[in-house]
Amino acid sequence: MTLIQGRTGDWEVVIGLEVHAQVTSKSKLFSGASTEFGAEPNTQVSLVDAAMPGMLPVINEKAVEQAVRTGLGLNAQINLKSIFDRKNYFYPDLPQGYQISQYLDPVVGKGEIEIDLEDGSTRTVGITRLHLEQDAGKSIHDQDPRKTLVDLNRSGVALMEIVSEPDIRSAEEAGAYVEKIRSILRYLGTCDGNMQEGSMRADVNVSVRKPGDDFGTRAEIKNVNSIRFIRQAIDYEVRRQIELIEDGGEVDQETRLFDPDRAETRSMRSKEEAHDYRYFPDPDLLPLELEQSWVDAIRETLPELPDQKKHRFVDDYGLSVIDAGTLVAERKIAEFFEAVAEGRDAKVAANWVMGELFGALNRTDTDIATSPVSAAQLGQLIDFISDGTVSNRLAKNVFEIMFETSDDPKKIVEQRGMKQVTDAGAIEAAVDEAIAAGAAQVDQYKGGNVKVLGWFVGQVMKATQGKANPQAVNEMLRKKLDG
Ligand code: ADP
Ligand code: MG
């Protein structure tokens, strides 16, 4: 258990997250307007989204299918009957004066996911519910000195709100939870998970307690839009609450915002209660009733999800949980790895993908989908190592050239004469030369300084332009020097 030390002893952190994920769908939840990101303000607004009098919402079947698909991916209960409610509040970017959401009867009920921690351990976090709701528009305060502008393009876009149980116990776990949710949604194709564009954001509920006590009062930090910020907001909030209580104060149940520039949270308003919203079933919408057969048909189309894949990678390929977790986080990477590992030593394949390939992709800010080195080519390079055509060391140079040129390793090795020298005669000649040139080093070696062997290896490598098989060189040197 992660405990935080305070003046009065240890504290336990309790966290529950509400993740808002924009549903991948061409049109909005109750209108046919486009959801494309980045359009000119107010160009994707139907009469329904602008809340013109007399307009009626019509549910988008695709959005419901995506919510059900997500529920299944979160191992959750799918409710065959759910209800859309009006959540009433006033805001300039909410022309209806209410948000259509789901309150007591959401489309998805209890579920659970596994989260992966840095030390290779895993934990289960409960999902309380997933409901569908409309997004609001956007108020823009920084374009006119005196006026607030409103962009309604986002108004009515379908969101899934995924609420976790208060099962999360540290900032690290909260980060791992959001990463896993994002990974699952991307595998499912139900949300692009792009936090920079606001497709996924989280409300972070934080409280502290002495171990064994009841839950403390929570503060809710609204709309945090990166995993790093989520962690920073929690770290700050935990410190603030502990100091407050230890100084004799009490945590207010309130809504706070996170200021990324100062890495601190600040009070926004006192927390509203459900009754403040005057929830009631939207009279314009019938209850949403689903057929079990329709849900089953969706279940049939689910891909293998990250946790299943991770367990399979551990069982079938003998990878560590940490490596398997890294490789399955993105579907494209998992597929790339499997193509490289096919018929080869999987651990070697994993090391190349996570080592040289990830390194080069990061360095050049390239996505795996557009990697200049294909899985087939990386596989060929690994074959060259195992059949002795190139040494491990040379293979790294070959890889660099592959990454620059997209050429096959065969072409590179042949054209540039990078084949490993395994020919015993050639190696022996270079070894003899090194020994002849190093009388002083020979004396040192014979005097018990075995480290000087490295000097001889270096000489031989220089003479063979790094192409001599290192193992053969070592064996030959020892034979000559010890004999
Ligand atoms: P609201 O809409 O009022 O924020 P929800 O039920 O939608 O309420 O969400 C409450 C969130 O707060 C859940 O993620 C839940 O796990 C979390 N939570 C509840 N109690 C606590 C607590 N004492 N400490 C931290 N998180 C909590
Ligand atoms: Mg909330």
Coordinates of C-alpha atoms and ligand atoms in Angstrom, one line a residue:
M1 CA 0.0 0.0 0.0
T2 CA 1.3 3.4 -0.9
L3 CA 1.1 5.6 2.2
I4 CA 2.0 9.3 2.4
Q5 CA 3.8 10.5 5.5
G6 CA 2.4 13.4 7.4
R7 CA 3.3 15.1 10.7
T8 CA 0.7 13.0 12.5
G9 CA 1.6 9.7 10.9
D10 CA 0.7 7.9 7.6
W11 CA -2.1 8.8 5.3
E12 CA -3.9 6.7 2.7
V13 CA -5.0 8.3 -0.5
V14 CA -8.4 7.5 -2.1
I15 CA -9.1 8.4 -5.7
G16 CA -12.0 7.9 -8.0
L17 CA -12.0 9.1 -11.6
E18 CA -14.7 10.2 -14.0
V19 CA -13.3 9.9 -17.5
H20 CA -15.1 11.8 -20.3
A21 CA -14.4 10.1 -23.6
Q22 CA -15.7 11.5 -26.9
V23 CA -17.4 8.8 -28.9
T24 CA -15.9 8.0 -32.3
S25 CA -18.8 8.7 -34.5
K26 CA -19.3 10.9 -37.6
S27 CA -22.4 12.6 -36.2
K28 CA -23.6 13.9 -32.8
L29 CA -25.6 12.1 -30.1
F30 CA -29.0 13.5 -31.1
S31 CA -28.3 15.3 -34.4
G32 CA -26.8 14.6 -37.8
A33 CA -24.2 17.5 -37.5
S34 CA -20.5 16.5 -38.1
T35 CA -18.1 15.9 -35.2
E36 CA -14.9 16.6 -37.2
F37 CA -12.2 18.2 -35.0
G38 CA -10.7 21.6 -35.9
A39 CA -13.5 23.1 -38.1
E40 CA -14.3 26.9 -38.2
P41 CA -16.4 27.9 -35.2
N42 CA -20.1 27.4 -35.5
T43 CA -20.0 25.5 -38.8
Q44 CA -21.1 22.2 -37.4
V45 CA -24.2 23.1 -35.6
S46 CA -27.7 21.8 -36.4
L47 CA -30.9 23.3 -35.2
V48 CA -31.0 20.7 -32.5
D49 CA -27.5 21.6 -31.3
A50 CA -28.4 25.2 -31.2
A51 CA -31.6 24.3 -29.3
M52 CA -34.0 26.1 -31.6
P53 CA -37.6 25.9 -30.3
G54 CA -39.5 22.8 -31.3
M55 CA -36.4 20.8 -32.4
L56 CA -36.5 17.2 -31.3
P57 CA -33.5 14.9 -30.5
V58 CA -33.2 11.6 -32.4
I59 CA -30.8 9.1 -30.9
N60 CA -27.7 8.1 -33.0
E61 CA -27.6 4.3 -33.1
K62 CA -23.8 4.3 -33.8
A63 CA -23.2 6.2 -30.5
V64 CA -25.2 3.6 -28.6
E65 CA -23.3 0.8 -30.3
Q66 CA -20.0 2.4 -29.3
A67 CA -21.1 2.8 -25.7
V68 CA -22.2 -0.9 -25.5
R69 CA -18.9 -1.9 -27.2
T70 CA -17.0 0.0 -24.6
G71 CA -19.0 -1.5 -21.8
L72 CA -18.2 -5.0 -23.0
G73 CA -14.5 -4.0 -23.2
L74 CA -14.7 -2.9 -19.6
N75 CA -16.1 -6.3 -18.6
A76 CA -19.3 -4.5 -17.6
Q77 CA -22.9 -5.2 -17.3
I78 CA -25.0 -3.9 -20.3
N79 CA -28.3 -2.6 -19.2
L80 CA -31.0 -3.5 -21.8
K81 CA -33.1 -0.6 -20.6
S82 CA -31.7 2.8 -19.9
I83 CA -33.1 6.3 -19.6
F84 CA -32.0 9.7 -20.8
D85 CA -32.5 12.5 -18.3
R86 CA -32.2 16.2 -18.4
K87 CA -29.5 17.7 -16.2
N88 CA -30.5 21.3 -15.8
Y89 CA -28.0 24.1 -15.4
F90 CA -27.3 27.5 -17.0
Y91 CA -24.2 28.2 -19.0
P92 CA -23.7 30.4 -22.0
D93 CA -22.3 27.5 -24.0
L94 CA -25.3 25.3 -23.2
P95 CA -28.2 26.7 -25.3
Q96 CA -30.7 24.1 -24.2
G97 CA -30.4 25.1 -20.6
Y98 CA -29.9 21.4 -19.8
Q99 CA -27.6 18.6 -20.8
I100 CA -29.1 15.3 -21.9
S101 CA -27.4 12.7 -19.8
Q102 CA -28.2 9.5 -18.0
Y103 CA -28.6 9.5 -14.3
L104 CA -30.2 6.6 -12.4
D105 CA -30.4 4.2 -15.3
P106 CA -27.2 4.3 -17.4
V107 CA -26.6 2.1 -20.4
V108 CA -23.6 0.3 -18.8
G109 CA -23.4 -0.8 -15.1
K110 CA -20.6 -2.4 -13.0
G111 CA -17.4 -3.7 -14.6
E112 CA -13.7 -3.9 -13.9
I113 CA -10.3 -3.5 -15.5
E114 CA -6.8 -4.4 -14.6
I115 CA -4.1 -1.7 -14.2
D116 CA -0.4 -2.3 -14.7
L117 CA 2.0 -0.7 -12.2
E118 CA 5.7 0.2 -12.7
D119 CA 7.0 -2.6 -10.5
G120 CA 5.2 -5.2 -12.7
S121 CA 2.3 -5.8 -10.4
T122 CA -1.3 -5.4 -11.3
R123 CA -4.4 -4.3 -9.5
T124 CA -8.1 -4.5 -10.3
V125 CA -10.1 -1.2 -10.4
G126 CA -13.9 -1.4 -10.4
I127 CA -16.0 0.5 -12.9
T128 CA -19.2 1.9 -11.4
R129 CA -21.0 2.8 -14.6
L130 CA -20.7 4.3 -18.1
H131 CA -23.4 6.6 -19.4
L132 CA -24.0 8.6 -22.6
E133 CA -24.3 12.3 -22.5
Q134 CA -24.1 15.4 -24.7
D135 CA -21.0 17.6 -24.6
A136 CA -21.5 21.4 -24.2
G137 CA -20.2 24.1 -26.6
K138 CA -17.1 26.1 -25.8
S139 CA -16.8 29.6 -24.3
I140 CA -13.9 31.6 -25.7
H141 CA -12.7 34.4 -23.4
D142 CA -9.4 35.4 -24.9
Q143 CA -10.3 36.7 -28.4
D144 CA -12.2 39.8 -27.6
P145 CA -11.3 42.3 -24.8
R146 CA -14.9 42.7 -23.7
K147 CA -16.9 39.8 -25.0
T148 CA -17.1 36.1 -24.5
L149 CA -17.5 34.2 -27.8
V150 CA -19.3 30.9 -28.0
D151 CA -18.5 28.0 -30.4
L152 CA -21.2 25.4 -30.6
N153 CA -19.4 22.9 -32.8
R154 CA -18.9 20.7 -29.8
S155 CA -22.5 21.2 -28.6
G156 CA -24.3 17.8 -28.7
V157 CA -21.2 15.7 -29.4
A158 CA -21.6 12.2 -27.8
L159 CA -19.5 11.6 -24.7
M160 CA -19.2 8.5 -22.6
E161 CA -18.6 9.2 -19.0
I162 CA -16.8 6.3 -17.4
V163 CA -17.0 6.4 -13.6
S164 CA -14.6 4.4 -11.5
E165 CA -15.1 3.1 -8.0
P166 CA -12.9 4.9 -5.3
D167 CA -10.4 2.0 -5.7
I168 CA -7.4 4.0 -6.8
R169 CA -4.7 4.5 -4.1
S170 CA -2.0 6.7 -5.6
A171 CA -1.1 9.1 -8.4
E172 CA 0.8 6.4 -10.2
E173 CA -2.3 4.1 -10.1
A174 CA -4.5 6.9 -11.4
G175 CA -2.1 7.4 -14.3
A176 CA -2.1 3.7 -15.0
Y177 CA -5.9 3.6 -14.9
V178 CA -6.2 6.4 -17.4
E179 CA -3.6 4.8 -19.7
K180 CA -5.4 1.5 -19.6
I181 CA -8.8 3.1 -20.3
R182 CA -7.3 4.9 -23.2
S183 CA -5.7 1.8 -24.5
I184 CA -8.9 -0.2 -24.3
L185 CA -10.9 2.5 -26.0
R186 CA -8.4 2.7 -28.8
Y187 CA -8.4 -1.1 -29.3
L188 CA -12.2 -0.9 -29.5
G189 CA -12.2 2.1 -31.8
T190 CA -14.8 3.8 -29.7
C191 CA -12.7 6.9 -28.8
D192 CA -9.4 8.1 -30.3
G193 CA -8.1 8.8 -26.8
N194 CA -6.4 12.0 -28.0
M195 CA -6.1 14.0 -24.8
Q196 CA -4.5 17.1 -26.4
E197 CA -7.5 17.6 -28.6
G198 CA -9.8 17.1 -25.6
S199 CA -11.2 13.7 -26.8
M200 CA -10.5 12.4 -23.3
R201 CA -10.4 14.3 -20.1
A202 CA -10.9 13.4 -16.5
D203 CA -12.5 14.7 -13.3
V204 CA -10.3 13.6 -10.5
N205 CA -11.8 12.9 -7.0
V206 CA -9.3 12.9 -4.2
S207 CA -9.6 12.3 -0.5
V208 CA -7.2 11.2 2.3
R209 CA -7.8 9.1 5.4
K210 CA -5.8 7.4 8.2
P211 CA -5.5 3.7 7.2
G212 CA -8.5 1.8 8.4
D213 CA -10.7 4.9 8.8
D214 CA -13.9 5.6 6.7
F215 CA -13.5 7.6 3.5
G216 CA -12.7 11.3 4.0
T217 CA -14.4 14.2 2.2
R218 CA -13.3 14.4 -1.4
A219 CA -12.5 17.4 -3.6
E220 CA -13.2 17.0 -7.3
I221 CA -10.6 18.5 -9.7
K222 CA -12.4 19.2 -13.0
N223 CA -11.3 18.5 -16.6
V224 CA -7.7 17.5 -16.3
N225 CA -6.5 16.8 -19.8
S226 CA -3.2 14.9 -19.6
I227 CA -1.9 12.0 -17.6
R228 CA 1.0 14.0 -16.3
F229 CA -1.4 16.7 -15.1
I230 CA -3.6 14.1 -13.4
R231 CA -0.6 12.9 -11.4
Q232 CA 0.5 16.4 -10.6
A233 CA -3.0 17.5 -9.5
I234 CA -3.2 14.5 -7.2
D235 CA 0.2 15.0 -5.6
Y236 CA -0.6 18.7 -4.9
E237 CA -4.1 17.9 -3.7
V238 CA -3.0 15.1 -1.3
R239 CA -0.4 17.4 0.3
R240 CA -2.9 20.2 0.6
Q241 CA -5.5 18.0 2.3
I242 CA -3.1 16.4 4.7
E243 CA -1.7 19.8 5.8
L244 CA -5.2 21.2 6.1
I245 CA -6.4 18.4 8.3
E246 CA -3.2 18.2 10.4
D247 CA -3.6 22.0 11.0
G248 CA -7.0 21.3 12.5
G249 CA -9.0 22.2 9.4
E250 CA -11.5 20.2 7.3
V251 CA -11.6 19.4 3.6
D252 CA -14.5 21.1 1.9
Q253 CA -16.5 19.0 -0.6
E254 CA -15.8 21.3 -3.6
T255 CA -14.9 21.6 -7.2
R256 CA -11.4 22.7 -8.0
L257 CA -9.4 23.4 -11.1
F258 CA -5.8 22.4 -11.9
D259 CA -3.4 25.1 -13.0
P260 CA -0.7 23.4 -15.1
D261 CA 1.6 26.5 -15.0
R262 CA 1.9 26.3 -11.2
A263 CA 1.1 22.6 -10.8
E264 CA -1.5 23.5 -8.2
T265 CA -5.3 23.1 -7.7
R266 CA -7.5 26.0 -6.8
S267 CA -11.1 26.3 -5.5
M268 CA -13.7 26.9 -8.3
R269 CA -17.0 26.6 -6.5
S270 CA -18.7 24.5 -3.8
K271 CA -19.7 21.1 -5.0
E272 CA -23.1 20.9 -6.5
E273 CA -25.3 18.0 -5.4
A274 CA -27.5 15.9 -7.7
H275 CA -30.6 17.7 -6.6
D276 CA -29.2 21.0 -7.7
Y277 CA -29.5 19.7 -11.3
R278 CA -33.2 18.9 -11.1
Y279 CA -32.7 15.6 -13.0
F280 CA -35.8 14.2 -14.7
P281 CA -36.4 11.9 -17.6
D282 CA -36.3 13.8 -20.9
P283 CA -39.9 13.8 -22.2
D284 CA -38.6 14.1 -25.8
L285 CA -36.9 10.7 -25.6
L286 CA -38.3 7.2 -25.0
P287 CA -36.4 4.8 -22.7
L288 CA -33.5 3.2 -24.7
E289 CA -34.3 -0.5 -25.0
L290 CA -31.7 -2.9 -26.5
E291 CA -32.1 -6.5 -27.7
Q292 CA -29.8 -9.0 -26.1
S293 CA -29.1 -10.5 -29.5
W294 CA -27.8 -7.0 -30.7
V295 CA -25.5 -6.8 -27.7
D296 CA -24.3 -10.4 -28.4
A297 CA -23.6 -9.5 -32.0
I298 CA -21.4 -6.6 -30.8
R299 CA -19.6 -8.8 -28.4
E300 CA -18.7 -11.1 -31.3
T301 CA -16.8 -8.3 -33.0
L302 CA -14.6 -7.3 -30.1
P303 CA -10.9 -7.6 -30.8
E304 CA -8.5 -9.3 -28.4
L305 CA -8.1 -6.6 -25.8
P306 CA -4.9 -5.4 -24.1
D307 CA -5.2 -7.4 -20.9
Q308 CA -5.9 -10.7 -22.7
K309 CA -3.1 -9.9 -25.1
K310 CA -0.7 -9.2 -22.3
H311 CA -1.5 -12.5 -20.5
R312 CA -1.1 -14.3 -23.8
F313 CA 2.3 -12.6 -24.4
V314 CA 3.5 -13.7 -21.0
D315 CA 2.2 -17.3 -21.4
D316 CA 3.1 -17.9 -25.0
Y317 CA 6.2 -15.9 -25.5
G318 CA 7.7 -16.0 -22.0
L319 CA 7.9 -12.2 -21.8
S320 CA 7.9 -10.4 -18.4
V321 CA 4.7 -8.7 -17.4
I322 CA 6.3 -5.3 -17.8
D323 CA 7.5 -6.0 -21.3
A324 CA 4.2 -7.6 -22.3
G325 CA 2.4 -4.5 -20.9
T326 CA 4.6 -2.2 -22.9
L327 CA 4.1 -4.1 -26.1
V328 CA 0.3 -4.4 -25.9
A329 CA -0.4 -0.8 -24.9
E330 CA -1.0 0.1 -28.6
R331 CA -2.6 -2.4 -30.9
K332 CA -0.3 -1.5 -33.9
I333 CA 2.8 -2.1 -31.7
A334 CA 1.5 -5.4 -30.5
E335 CA 0.9 -6.5 -34.1
F336 CA 4.3 -5.3 -35.2
F337 CA 5.9 -7.3 -32.4
E338 CA 4.0 -10.4 -33.2
A339 CA 5.0 -10.2 -36.9
V340 CA 8.7 -9.9 -35.8
A341 CA 8.4 -12.7 -33.2
E342 CA 6.7 -15.2 -35.6
G343 CA 9.1 -18.2 -35.9
R344 CA 11.9 -16.4 -34.0
D345 CA 13.1 -16.0 -30.4
A346 CA 10.3 -13.8 -28.9
K347 CA 12.5 -12.2 -26.3
V348 CA 15.1 -11.2 -28.9
A349 CA 12.3 -9.8 -31.0
A350 CA 10.8 -7.9 -28.0
N351 CA 14.3 -6.4 -27.2
W352 CA 14.7 -5.1 -30.7
V353 CA 11.2 -3.6 -30.9
M354 CA 11.4 -2.0 -27.4
G355 CA 15.1 -1.1 -27.7
E356 CA 16.4 0.0 -31.1
L357 CA 13.0 0.5 -32.8
F358 CA 11.3 2.5 -30.1
G359 CA 14.6 4.5 -29.7
A360 CA 14.7 5.4 -33.3
L361 CA 10.9 6.1 -33.5
N362 CA 11.1 8.4 -30.5
R363 CA 14.2 10.2 -31.7
T364 CA 12.5 11.0 -35.1
D365 CA 9.1 11.5 -33.6
T366 CA 7.7 8.8 -35.9
D367 CA 4.6 6.6 -35.4
I368 CA 4.9 2.9 -35.6
A369 CA 2.4 2.9 -38.5
T370 CA 4.9 4.8 -40.6
S371 CA 8.0 3.1 -39.4
P372 CA 10.7 3.1 -42.1
V373 CA 11.7 -0.4 -41.0
S374 CA 9.0 -3.0 -41.5
A375 CA 8.4 -5.9 -39.2
A376 CA 9.5 -8.3 -42.0
Q377 CA 12.8 -6.4 -42.4
L378 CA 13.5 -6.3 -38.6
G379 CA 12.8 -10.1 -38.6
Q380 CA 15.4 -10.6 -41.4
L381 CA 17.9 -8.6 -39.4
I382 CA 17.3 -10.9 -36.4
D383 CA 17.8 -13.9 -38.6
F384 CA 21.1 -12.5 -39.7
I385 CA 22.2 -12.3 -36.1
S386 CA 21.2 -15.9 -35.3
D387 CA 22.8 -17.4 -38.4
G388 CA 26.0 -15.4 -37.7
T389 CA 25.9 -13.2 -40.8
V390 CA 26.3 -10.1 -38.5
S391 CA 27.3 -9.7 -34.9
N392 CA 24.9 -8.1 -32.4
R393 CA 27.1 -5.0 -32.5
L394 CA 27.2 -4.7 -36.3
A395 CA 23.4 -5.4 -36.4
K396 CA 22.8 -2.1 -34.6
N397 CA 24.7 -0.3 -37.3
V398 CA 22.8 -2.1 -39.9
F399 CA 19.6 -1.2 -38.2
E400 CA 20.5 2.5 -38.2
I401 CA 21.0 2.3 -41.9
M402 CA 17.8 0.4 -42.4
F403 CA 15.9 3.1 -40.5
E404 CA 17.5 5.8 -42.7
T405 CA 17.1 4.1 -46.0
S406 CA 14.2 1.6 -45.6
D407 CA 16.5 -0.9 -47.4
D408 CA 16.4 -4.6 -46.6
P409 CA 19.2 -5.7 -44.3
K410 CA 20.5 -8.1 -47.0
K411 CA 21.1 -5.3 -49.4
I412 CA 22.9 -3.2 -46.8
V413 CA 25.1 -6.0 -45.5
E414 CA 26.1 -7.0 -49.1
Q415 CA 26.6 -3.5 -50.5
R416 CA 28.5 -2.2 -47.6
G417 CA 30.5 -5.3 -46.8
M418 CA 29.2 -5.5 -43.3
K419 CA 29.2 -9.3 -43.0
Q420 CA 30.7 -10.7 -40.0
V421 CA 34.1 -12.4 -40.4
T422 CA 33.9 -15.9 -39.0
D423 CA 36.6 -17.3 -41.1
A424 CA 39.1 -18.8 -38.6
G425 CA 42.1 -18.1 -40.8
A426 CA 41.3 -14.4 -41.2
I427 CA 40.7 -14.1 -37.4
E428 CA 43.9 -16.0 -36.6
A429 CA 45.9 -13.7 -38.8
A430 CA 44.6 -10.6 -37.1
V431 CA 45.1 -12.1 -33.7
D432 CA 48.7 -13.0 -34.5
E433 CA 49.3 -9.5 -35.7
A434 CA 47.9 -8.0 -32.5
I435 CA 50.0 -10.2 -30.3
A436 CA 53.1 -9.4 -32.3
A437 CA 52.4 -5.7 -32.0
G438 CA 51.8 -5.8 -28.2
A439 CA 54.8 -7.3 -26.5
A440 CA 54.2 -5.2 -23.4
Q441 CA 50.6 -6.2 -23.2
V442 CA 51.5 -9.8 -23.6
D443 CA 53.8 -9.5 -20.5
Q444 CA 51.0 -7.8 -18.5
Y445 CA 48.5 -10.6 -19.5
K446 CA 51.0 -13.3 -18.5
G447 CA 51.6 -11.4 -15.2
G448 CA 48.0 -11.9 -14.3
N449 CA 46.3 -8.8 -15.7
V450 CA 43.5 -10.5 -17.6
K451 CA 41.8 -7.2 -18.3
V452 CA 44.4 -6.4 -21.0
L453 CA 42.6 -9.0 -23.1
G454 CA 40.2 -6.2 -24.0
W455 CA 43.1 -4.3 -25.6
F456 CA 43.8 -7.2 -27.9
V457 CA 40.2 -7.6 -28.8
G458 CA 40.1 -3.9 -29.7
Q459 CA 43.2 -4.3 -31.9
V460 CA 41.6 -7.2 -33.8
M461 CA 38.3 -5.3 -34.2
K462 CA 40.2 -2.3 -35.6
A463 CA 42.0 -4.5 -38.1
T464 CA 38.8 -6.2 -39.2
Q465 CA 36.7 -3.0 -39.2
G466 CA 34.6 -4.3 -36.4
K467 CA 33.5 -7.3 -38.4
A468 CA 35.3 -10.1 -36.6
N469 CA 33.0 -12.5 -34.7
P470 CA 33.7 -11.4 -31.1
Q471 CA 33.3 -14.8 -29.6
A472 CA 35.7 -16.4 -32.1
V473 CA 38.2 -13.6 -31.4
N474 CA 38.1 -14.1 -27.7
E475 CA 38.5 -17.9 -28.0
M476 CA 41.4 -17.5 -30.4
L477 CA 43.2 -14.9 -28.2
R478 CA 42.9 -17.1 -25.1
K479 CA 44.1 -20.1 -27.0
K480 CA 47.2 -18.2 -28.2
L481 CA 48.0 -16.3 -25.0
D482 CA 47.2 -19.1 -22.5
G483 CA 48.8 -21.8 -24.6
Ligands
ADP1 P1 -20.5 13.4 -9.0 O1 -21.2 13.5 -10.3 O2 -21.2 14.1 -7.9 O3 -19.1 13.8 -9.1 P2 -20.2 10.6 -9.3 O4 -20.9 9.5 -8.6 O5 -20.5 10.7 -10.8 O6 -20.5 11.9 -8.5 O7 -18.7 10.4 -9.2 C1 -18.1 10.3 -8.0 C2 -16.7 9.9 -8.2 O8 -16.0 10.2 -7.0 C3 -16.5 8.4 -8.4 O9 -15.4 8.2 -9.3 C4 -16.1 7.9 -7.1 O10 -15.3 6.7 -7.1 C5 -15.4 9.0 -6.5 N1 -15.4 9.1 -5.0 C6 -16.5 8.9 -4.2 N2 -16.2 9.1 -2.9 C7 -14.9 9.4 -2.9 C8 -14.0 9.7 -1.8 N3 -14.3 9.7 -0.5 N4 -12.7 9.9 -2.2 C9 -12.3 9.9 -3.4 N5 -13.1 9.6 -4.5 C10 -14.4 9.4 -4.2
MG2 MG -18.4 14.4 -11.0

